[in-house]
Coordinates of C-alpha atoms in Angstrom, one line a residue:
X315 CA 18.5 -13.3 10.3
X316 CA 21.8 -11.8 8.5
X317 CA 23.0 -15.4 8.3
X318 CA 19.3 -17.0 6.7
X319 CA 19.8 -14.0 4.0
X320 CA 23.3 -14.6 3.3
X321 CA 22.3 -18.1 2.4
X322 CA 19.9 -17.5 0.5
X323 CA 22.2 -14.7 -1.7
X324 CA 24.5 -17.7 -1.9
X325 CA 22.4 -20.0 -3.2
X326 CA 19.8 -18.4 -5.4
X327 CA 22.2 -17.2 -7.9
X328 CA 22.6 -13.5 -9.7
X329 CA 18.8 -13.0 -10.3
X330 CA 16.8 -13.2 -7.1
X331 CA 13.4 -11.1 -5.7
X332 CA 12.8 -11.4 -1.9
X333 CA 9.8 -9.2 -0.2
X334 CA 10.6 -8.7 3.5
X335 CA 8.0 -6.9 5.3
X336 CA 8.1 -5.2 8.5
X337 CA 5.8 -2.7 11.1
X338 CA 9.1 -2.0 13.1
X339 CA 11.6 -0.8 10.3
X340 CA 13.6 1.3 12.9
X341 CA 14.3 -2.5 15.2
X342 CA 15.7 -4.1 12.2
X343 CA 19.7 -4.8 12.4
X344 CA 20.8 -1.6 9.7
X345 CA 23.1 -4.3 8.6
X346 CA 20.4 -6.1 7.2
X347 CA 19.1 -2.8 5.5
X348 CA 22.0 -2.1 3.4
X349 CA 22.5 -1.9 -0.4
X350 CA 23.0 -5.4 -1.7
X351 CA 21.1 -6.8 1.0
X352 CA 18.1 -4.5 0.4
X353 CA 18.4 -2.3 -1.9
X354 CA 14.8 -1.0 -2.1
X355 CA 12.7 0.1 -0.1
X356 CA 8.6 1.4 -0.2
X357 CA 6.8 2.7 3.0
X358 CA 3.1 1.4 2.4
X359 CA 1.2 4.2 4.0
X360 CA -2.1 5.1 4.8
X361 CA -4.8 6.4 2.0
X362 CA -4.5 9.8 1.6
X363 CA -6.7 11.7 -1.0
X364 CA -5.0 11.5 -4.1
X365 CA -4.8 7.8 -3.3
X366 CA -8.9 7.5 -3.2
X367 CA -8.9 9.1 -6.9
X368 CA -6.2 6.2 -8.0
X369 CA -8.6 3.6 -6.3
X370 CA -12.3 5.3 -7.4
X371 CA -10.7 5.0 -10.9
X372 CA -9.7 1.2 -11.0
X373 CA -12.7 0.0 -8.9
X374 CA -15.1 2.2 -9.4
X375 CA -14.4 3.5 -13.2
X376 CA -14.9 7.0 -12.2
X377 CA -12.5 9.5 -13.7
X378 CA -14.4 12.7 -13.0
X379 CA -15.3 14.0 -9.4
X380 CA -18.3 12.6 -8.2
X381 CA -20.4 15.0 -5.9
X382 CA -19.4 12.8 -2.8
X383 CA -15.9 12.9 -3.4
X384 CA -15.1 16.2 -1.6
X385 CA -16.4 14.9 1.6
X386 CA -15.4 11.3 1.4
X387 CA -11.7 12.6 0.8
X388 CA -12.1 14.8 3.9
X389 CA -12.7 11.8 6.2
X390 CA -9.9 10.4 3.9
X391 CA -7.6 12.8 5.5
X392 CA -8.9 12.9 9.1
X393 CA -8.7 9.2 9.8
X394 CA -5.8 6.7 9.1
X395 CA -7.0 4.0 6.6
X396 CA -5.4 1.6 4.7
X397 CA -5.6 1.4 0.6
X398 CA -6.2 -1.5 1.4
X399 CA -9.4 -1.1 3.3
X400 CA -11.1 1.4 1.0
X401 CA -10.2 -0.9 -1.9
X402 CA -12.1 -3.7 -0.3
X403 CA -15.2 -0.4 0.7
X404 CA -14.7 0.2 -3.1
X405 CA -15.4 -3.7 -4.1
X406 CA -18.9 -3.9 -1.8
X407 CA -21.6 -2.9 -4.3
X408 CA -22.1 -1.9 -7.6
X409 CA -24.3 0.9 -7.1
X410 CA -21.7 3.9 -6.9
X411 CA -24.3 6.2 -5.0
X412 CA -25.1 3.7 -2.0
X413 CA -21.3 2.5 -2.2
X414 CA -20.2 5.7 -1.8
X415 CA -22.6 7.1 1.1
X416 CA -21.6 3.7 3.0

């Protein structure tokens, strides 16, 4: 792997993006993790409740607490869930009542 991403620093020049992704961060080669080889790096967690406001806001519209809120971001908190998963909940319906009560 070191080698494939040495080539590619070698041939793509100064300006360069590359997204690696990985479940197993702690089994990668730390050589492979270091500045210039990687030199960011963003867990992608679970949902957490301040993350359901961010996501009731761009799908939903909703910048004030709506009465369901305080329950749906207690589940929210008990359960691991994916933004990615309660964006596609979020994209179901129209009807922000029934959407939310699903």
């Amino acid at each position: 792997m070191l080698n494939f991403i040495d080539g590619l620093w070698s041939i793509c020049g100064h300006e360069r993006i590359i997204i690696f992704t990985t479940n197993h961060k702690d089994r990668l080669d730390p050589a492979l993790l270091r500045p210039g080889r990687m030199d960011m790096h963003i867990h992608m967690g679970y949902c957490t409740p301040a993350g359901f406001d961010v996501l009731a806001l761009n799908y939903l519209g909703i910048h004030d607490h709506h009465r369901l809120f305080p329950e749906i971001k207690q589940l929210i908190g008990e359960v691991e869930i994916t933004p990615a998963e309660v964006a596609e909940h979020l994209m179901r319906n129209e009807d922000v009542d029934l959407l939310l009560k699903g």
